[in-house]
Short mmCIF file of N, CA and C in Angstrom, two decimals:
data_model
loop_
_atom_site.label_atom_id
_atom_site.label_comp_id
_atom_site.label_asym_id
_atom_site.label_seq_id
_atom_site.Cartn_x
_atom_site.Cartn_y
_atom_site.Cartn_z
N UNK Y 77 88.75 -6.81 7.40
CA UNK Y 77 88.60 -7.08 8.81
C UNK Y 77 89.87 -7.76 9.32
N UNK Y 78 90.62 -7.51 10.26
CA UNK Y 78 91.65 -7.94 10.86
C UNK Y 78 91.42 -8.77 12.34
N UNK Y 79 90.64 -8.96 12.49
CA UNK Y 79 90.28 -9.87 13.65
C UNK Y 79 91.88 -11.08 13.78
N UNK Y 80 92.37 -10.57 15.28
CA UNK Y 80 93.32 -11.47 15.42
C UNK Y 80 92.39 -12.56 16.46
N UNK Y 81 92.86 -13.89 16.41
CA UNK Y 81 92.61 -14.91 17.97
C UNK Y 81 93.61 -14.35 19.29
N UNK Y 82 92.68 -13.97 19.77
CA UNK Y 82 92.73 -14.09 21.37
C UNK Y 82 93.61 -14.88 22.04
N UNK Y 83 94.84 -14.53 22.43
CA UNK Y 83 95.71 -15.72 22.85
C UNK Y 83 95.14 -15.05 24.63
N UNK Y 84 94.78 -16.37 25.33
CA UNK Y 84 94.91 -15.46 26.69
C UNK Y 84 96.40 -15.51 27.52
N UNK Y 85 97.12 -16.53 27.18
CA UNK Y 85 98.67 -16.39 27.66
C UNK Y 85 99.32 -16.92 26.56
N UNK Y 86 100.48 -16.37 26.46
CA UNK Y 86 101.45 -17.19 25.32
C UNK Y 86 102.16 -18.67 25.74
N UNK Y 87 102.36 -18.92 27.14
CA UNK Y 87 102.65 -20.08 27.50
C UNK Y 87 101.41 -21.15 27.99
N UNK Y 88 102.13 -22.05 29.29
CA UNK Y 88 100.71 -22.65 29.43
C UNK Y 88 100.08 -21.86 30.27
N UNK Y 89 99.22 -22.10 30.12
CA UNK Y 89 97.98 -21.98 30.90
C UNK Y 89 98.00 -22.26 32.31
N UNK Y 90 97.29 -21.71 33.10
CA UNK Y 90 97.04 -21.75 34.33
C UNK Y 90 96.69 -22.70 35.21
N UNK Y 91 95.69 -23.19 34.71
CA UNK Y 91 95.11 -24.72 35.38
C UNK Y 91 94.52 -24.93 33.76
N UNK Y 92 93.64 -26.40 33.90
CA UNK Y 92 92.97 -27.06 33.06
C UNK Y 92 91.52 -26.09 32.57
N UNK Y 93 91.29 -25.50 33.37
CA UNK Y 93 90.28 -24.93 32.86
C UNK Y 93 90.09 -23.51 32.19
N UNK Y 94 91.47 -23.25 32.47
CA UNK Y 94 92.07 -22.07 31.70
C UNK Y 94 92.36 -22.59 30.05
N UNK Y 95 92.51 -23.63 30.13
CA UNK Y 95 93.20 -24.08 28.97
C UNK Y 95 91.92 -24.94 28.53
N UNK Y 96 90.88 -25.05 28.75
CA UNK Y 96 89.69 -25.51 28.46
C UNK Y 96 88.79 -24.47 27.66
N UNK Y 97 89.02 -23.31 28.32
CA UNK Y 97 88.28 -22.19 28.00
C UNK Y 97 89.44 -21.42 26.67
N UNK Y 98 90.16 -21.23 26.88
CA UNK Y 98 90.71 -20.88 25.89
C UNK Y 98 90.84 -22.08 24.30
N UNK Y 99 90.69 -23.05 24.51
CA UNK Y 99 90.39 -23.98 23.59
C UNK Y 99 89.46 -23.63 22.78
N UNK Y 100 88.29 -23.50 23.46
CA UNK Y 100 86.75 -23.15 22.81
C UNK Y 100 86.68 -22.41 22.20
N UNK Y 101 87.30 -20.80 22.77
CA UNK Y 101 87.19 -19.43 22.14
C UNK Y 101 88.52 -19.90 20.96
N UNK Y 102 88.97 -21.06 20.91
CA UNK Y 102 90.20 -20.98 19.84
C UNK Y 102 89.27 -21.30 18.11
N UNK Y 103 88.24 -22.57 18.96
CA UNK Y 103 87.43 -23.21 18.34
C UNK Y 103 86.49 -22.75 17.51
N UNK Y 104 86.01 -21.95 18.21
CA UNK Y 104 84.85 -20.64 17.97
C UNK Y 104 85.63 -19.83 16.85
N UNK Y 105 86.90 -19.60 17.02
CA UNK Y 105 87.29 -18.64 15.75
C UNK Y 105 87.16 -19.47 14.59
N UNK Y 106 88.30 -20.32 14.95
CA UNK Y 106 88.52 -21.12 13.79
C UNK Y 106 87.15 -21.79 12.93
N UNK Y 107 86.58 -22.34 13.79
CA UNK Y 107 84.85 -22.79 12.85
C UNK Y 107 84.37 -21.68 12.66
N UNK Y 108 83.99 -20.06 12.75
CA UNK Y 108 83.77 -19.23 11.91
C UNK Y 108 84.29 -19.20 10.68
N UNK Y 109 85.40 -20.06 10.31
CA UNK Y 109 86.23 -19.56 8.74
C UNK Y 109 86.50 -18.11 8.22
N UNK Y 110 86.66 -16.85 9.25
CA UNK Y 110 86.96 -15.75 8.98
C UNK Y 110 88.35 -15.45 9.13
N UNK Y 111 89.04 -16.36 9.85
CA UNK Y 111 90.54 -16.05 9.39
C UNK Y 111 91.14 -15.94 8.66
N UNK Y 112 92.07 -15.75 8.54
CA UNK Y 112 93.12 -15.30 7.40
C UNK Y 112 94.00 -16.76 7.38
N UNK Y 113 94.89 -17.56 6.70
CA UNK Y 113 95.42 -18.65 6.84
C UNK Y 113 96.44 -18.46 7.61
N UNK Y 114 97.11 -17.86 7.82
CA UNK Y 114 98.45 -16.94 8.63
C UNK Y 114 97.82 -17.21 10.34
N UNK Y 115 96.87 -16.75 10.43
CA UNK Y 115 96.10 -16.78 11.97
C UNK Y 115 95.57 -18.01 12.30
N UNK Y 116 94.92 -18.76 11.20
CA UNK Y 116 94.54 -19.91 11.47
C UNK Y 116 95.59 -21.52 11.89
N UNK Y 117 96.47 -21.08 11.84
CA UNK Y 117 97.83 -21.77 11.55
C UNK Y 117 98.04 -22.04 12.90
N UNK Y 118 98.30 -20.85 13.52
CA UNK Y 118 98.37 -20.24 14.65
C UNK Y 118 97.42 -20.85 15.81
N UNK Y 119 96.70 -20.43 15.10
CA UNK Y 119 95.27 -21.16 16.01
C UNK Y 119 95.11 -22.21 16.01
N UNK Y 120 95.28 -23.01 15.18
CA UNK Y 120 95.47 -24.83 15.35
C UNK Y 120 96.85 -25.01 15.97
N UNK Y 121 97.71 -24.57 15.68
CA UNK Y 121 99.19 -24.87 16.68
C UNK Y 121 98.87 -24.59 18.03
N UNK Y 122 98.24 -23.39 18.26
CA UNK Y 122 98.15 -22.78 19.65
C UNK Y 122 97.13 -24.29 20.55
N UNK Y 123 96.06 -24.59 19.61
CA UNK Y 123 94.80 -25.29 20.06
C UNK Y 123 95.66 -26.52 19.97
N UNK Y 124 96.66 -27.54 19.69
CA UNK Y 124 97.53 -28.58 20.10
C UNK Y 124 98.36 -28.12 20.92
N UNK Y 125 98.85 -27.13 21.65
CA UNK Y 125 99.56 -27.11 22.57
C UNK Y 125 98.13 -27.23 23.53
N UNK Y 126 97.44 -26.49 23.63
CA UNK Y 126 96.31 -26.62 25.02
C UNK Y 126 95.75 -28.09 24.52
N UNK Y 127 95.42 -28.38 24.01
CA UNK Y 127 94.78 -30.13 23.92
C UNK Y 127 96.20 -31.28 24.69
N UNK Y 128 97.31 -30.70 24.27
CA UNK Y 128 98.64 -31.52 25.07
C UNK Y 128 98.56 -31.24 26.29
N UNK Y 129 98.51 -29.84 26.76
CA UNK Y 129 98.20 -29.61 28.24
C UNK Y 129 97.35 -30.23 28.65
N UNK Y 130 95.39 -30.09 28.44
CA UNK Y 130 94.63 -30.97 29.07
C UNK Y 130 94.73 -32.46 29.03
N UNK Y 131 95.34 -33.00 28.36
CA UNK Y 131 95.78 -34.32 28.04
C UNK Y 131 96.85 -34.56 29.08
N UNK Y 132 98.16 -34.23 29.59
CA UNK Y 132 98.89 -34.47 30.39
C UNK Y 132 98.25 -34.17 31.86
N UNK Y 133 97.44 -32.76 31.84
CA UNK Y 133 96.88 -32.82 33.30
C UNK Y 133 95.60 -33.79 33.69
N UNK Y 134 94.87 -34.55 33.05
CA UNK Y 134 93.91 -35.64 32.77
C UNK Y 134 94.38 -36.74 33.20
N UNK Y 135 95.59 -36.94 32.46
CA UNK Y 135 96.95 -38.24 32.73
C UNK Y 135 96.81 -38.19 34.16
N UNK Y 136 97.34 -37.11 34.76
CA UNK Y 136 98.20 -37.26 35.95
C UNK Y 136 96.96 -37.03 37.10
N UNK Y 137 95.69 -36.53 37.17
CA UNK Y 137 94.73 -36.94 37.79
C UNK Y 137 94.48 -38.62 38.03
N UNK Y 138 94.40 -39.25 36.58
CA UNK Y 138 93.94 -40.15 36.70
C UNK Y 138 94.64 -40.94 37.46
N UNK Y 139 96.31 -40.80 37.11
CA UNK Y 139 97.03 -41.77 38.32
C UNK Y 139 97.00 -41.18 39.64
N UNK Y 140 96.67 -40.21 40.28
CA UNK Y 140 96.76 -40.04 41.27
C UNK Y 140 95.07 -40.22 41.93
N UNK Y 141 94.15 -40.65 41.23
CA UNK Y 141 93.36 -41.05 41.25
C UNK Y 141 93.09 -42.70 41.77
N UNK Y 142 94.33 -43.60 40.78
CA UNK Y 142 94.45 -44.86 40.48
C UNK Y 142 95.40 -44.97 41.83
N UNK Y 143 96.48 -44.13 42.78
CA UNK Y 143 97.10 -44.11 43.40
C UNK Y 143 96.31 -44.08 45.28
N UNK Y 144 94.94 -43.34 44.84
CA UNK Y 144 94.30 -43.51 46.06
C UNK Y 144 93.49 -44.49 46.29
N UNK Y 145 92.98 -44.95 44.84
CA UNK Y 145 92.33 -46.10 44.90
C UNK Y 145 93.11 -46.92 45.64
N UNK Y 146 94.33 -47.16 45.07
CA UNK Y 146 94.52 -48.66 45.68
C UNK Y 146 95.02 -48.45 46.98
N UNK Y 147 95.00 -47.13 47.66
CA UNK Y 147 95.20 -47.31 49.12
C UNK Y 147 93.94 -47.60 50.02
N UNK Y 148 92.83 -47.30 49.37
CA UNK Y 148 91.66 -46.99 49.85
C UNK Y 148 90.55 -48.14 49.70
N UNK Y 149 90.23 -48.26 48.38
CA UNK Y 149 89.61 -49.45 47.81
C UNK Y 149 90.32 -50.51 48.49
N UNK Y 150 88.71 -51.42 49.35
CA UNK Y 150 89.39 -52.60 49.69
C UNK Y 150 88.05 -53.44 48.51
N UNK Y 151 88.52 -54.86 48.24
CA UNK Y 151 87.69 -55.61 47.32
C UNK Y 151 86.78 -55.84 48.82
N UNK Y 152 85.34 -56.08 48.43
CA UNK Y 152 83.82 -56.38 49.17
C UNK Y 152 83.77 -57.95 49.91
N UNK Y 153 84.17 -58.54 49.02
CA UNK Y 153 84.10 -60.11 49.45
C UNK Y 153 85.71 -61.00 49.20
N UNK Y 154 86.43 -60.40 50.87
CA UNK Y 154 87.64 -61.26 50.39
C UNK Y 154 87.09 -62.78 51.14
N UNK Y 155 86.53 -63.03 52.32
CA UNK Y 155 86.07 -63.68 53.25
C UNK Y 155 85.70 -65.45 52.13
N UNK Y 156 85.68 -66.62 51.82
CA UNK Y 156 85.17 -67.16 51.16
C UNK Y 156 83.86 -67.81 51.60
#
């Protein structure tokens, strides 16, 4: 059986959820244990580049997250 993994792009990914979904189906191969070690290699390298992607786009939500807060968020009880 020659079953290769599914790359859906060779670079990054599209958005986060491109690279979310392709994670899984990376996951899904690899925990079958039907690869070949050659593919599986592959597939864990491929699956740390998309875990670096969702990790940097996570990052940069969160500060721009942390960036509206503090324009927005006022504290409840400044008054004494």
């Amino acid at each position: 059986m020659s079953a290769k993994p599914k790359k859906s792009s060779p670079g990054q990914p599209a958005s986060y959820e491109d690279a979310m979904q392709e994670l899984e189906q990376l996951l899904i191969q690899i925990e079958s244990g039907g690869l070949p070690l050659e593919q599986l290699l592959n597939g864990y390298q491929r699956g740390a580049e998309l875990l670096a992607f969702c990790r940097t786009r996570l990052q940069a939500v969160q500060e721009q997250i942390q960036v509206l807060e503090g324009e927005a968020v006022v504290p409840l009880k400044e008054a004494p």
